[in-house]
Coordinates of C-alpha atoms in Angstrom, one line a residue:
X1 CA 0.0 0.0 0.0
X2 CA 1.3 3.4 -0.9
X3 CA 1.1 6.2 1.5
X4 CA 0.2 9.8 0.7
X5 CA 3.8 10.8 1.2
X6 CA 5.0 8.2 -1.3
X7 CA 2.3 9.3 -3.8
X8 CA 3.5 12.9 -3.4
X9 CA 7.1 11.9 -3.9
X10 CA 6.2 10.0 -7.0
X11 CA 4.2 12.9 -8.5
X12 CA 7.0 15.3 -7.6
X13 CA 9.7 13.1 -9.1
X14 CA 7.7 12.7 -12.4
X15 CA 7.0 16.5 -12.5
X16 CA 10.7 17.3 -12.0
X17 CA 11.8 14.8 -14.7
X18 CA 9.2 16.3 -17.1
X19 CA 10.5 19.8 -16.4
X20 CA 14.0 18.6 -17.2
X21 CA 12.8 17.1 -20.4
X22 CA 11.1 20.4 -21.3
X23 CA 14.3 22.3 -20.6
X24 CA 16.1 19.9 -23.0
X25 CA 13.4 20.5 -25.6
X26 CA 13.8 24.3 -25.3
X27 CA 17.6 24.1 -25.4
X28 CA 17.5 22.0 -28.6
X29 CA 14.9 24.3 -30.1
X30 CA 17.2 27.3 -29.6
X31 CA 20.1 25.4 -31.1
X32 CA 18.1 24.3 -34.1
X33 CA 16.9 27.9 -34.6
X34 CA 20.6 29.0 -34.8
X35 CA 21.9 26.1 -36.7
X36 CA 24.1 26.8 -39.7
X37 CA 24.7 23.2 -40.9
X38 CA 22.1 20.5 -41.0
X39 CA 24.4 17.9 -39.3
X40 CA 26.1 20.2 -36.8
X41 CA 28.4 18.1 -34.5
X42 CA 27.8 20.5 -31.6
X43 CA 24.0 20.0 -31.8
X44 CA 24.5 16.3 -31.8
X45 CA 26.9 16.4 -28.9
X46 CA 24.6 18.6 -26.8
X47 CA 21.6 16.4 -27.6
X48 CA 23.5 13.2 -26.7
X49 CA 24.8 14.7 -23.4
X50 CA 21.4 16.0 -22.4
X51 CA 19.6 12.8 -23.3
X52 CA 22.2 10.8 -21.4
X53 CA 21.8 13.0 -18.3
X54 CA 18.0 12.7 -18.4
X55 CA 18.2 8.9 -18.8
X56 CA 20.5 8.8 -15.7
X57 CA 18.0 10.9 -13.7
X58 CA 15.2 8.6 -14.8
X59 CA 17.2 5.5 -13.9
X60 CA 17.9 6.9 -10.4
X61 CA 14.2 7.7 -9.9
X62 CA 13.2 4.2 -11.0
X63 CA 15.8 2.6 -8.7
X64 CA 14.7 4.8 -5.8
X65 CA 11.1 3.7 -6.4
X66 CA 10.0 7.2 -7.1
X67 CA 8.6 6.3 -10.6
X68 CA 8.2 3.1 -12.5
X69 CA 10.1 2.1 -15.6
X70 CA 7.1 2.7 -17.8
X71 CA 6.8 6.3 -16.6
X72 CA 10.5 6.8 -17.4
X73 CA 10.2 5.3 -20.9
X74 CA 7.2 7.5 -21.5
X75 CA 9.1 10.7 -20.6
X76 CA 12.1 9.7 -22.9
X77 CA 9.7 8.7 -25.7
X78 CA 7.7 11.9 -25.6
X79 CA 10.9 14.0 -25.6
X80 CA 12.3 12.0 -28.5
X81 CA 9.1 12.6 -30.5
X82 CA 9.1 16.3 -29.7
X83 CA 12.8 16.7 -30.7
X84 CA 12.1 14.7 -34.0
X85 CA 9.3 17.1 -34.7
X86 CA 11.4 20.1 -34.0
X87 CA 14.2 18.7 -36.2
X88 CA 11.8 18.2 -39.2
X89 CA 10.4 21.7 -38.7
X90 CA 13.8 23.4 -38.8
X91 CA 15.7 21.4 -41.3
X92 CA 14.6 20.8 -44.9
X93 CA 13.7 17.3 -45.8
X94 CA 15.7 15.8 -48.7
X95 CA 12.3 14.6 -50.2
X96 CA 10.7 18.1 -50.0
X97 CA 10.9 20.3 -53.1
X98 CA 12.7 23.6 -52.5
X99 CA 10.7 26.5 -53.9

C-alpha cells in the first residue's frame, strides 16, 4: 500500500523529470533555430549529453522507487518525439521540393 507521502514523492519526481525534459526540448529548439549546418556536431553532442543526463536521472528515480520504468520510458519517448518534430520543422527534408 502506498502512503500519501509516497504518492506525493512519485508525483513530484515525475514532475521534475518532465520539467528537465522540457528544458532539453527548449535548449535544442534554440540550437536548431541558430543552426548553420544540418548535421552540426555541436548540436548532436549537446543532444547526446542532455539525453544521457536525463536517462540517468530517470534511472535513479526508478531505482529509488519514485517512478516506475514505464513512466521513465514515456518521458524519454515523448521527448524524442518532440525533438524529432522540431528537427523536421527546422531542417529541410531531402524529399521536399525547395521552392
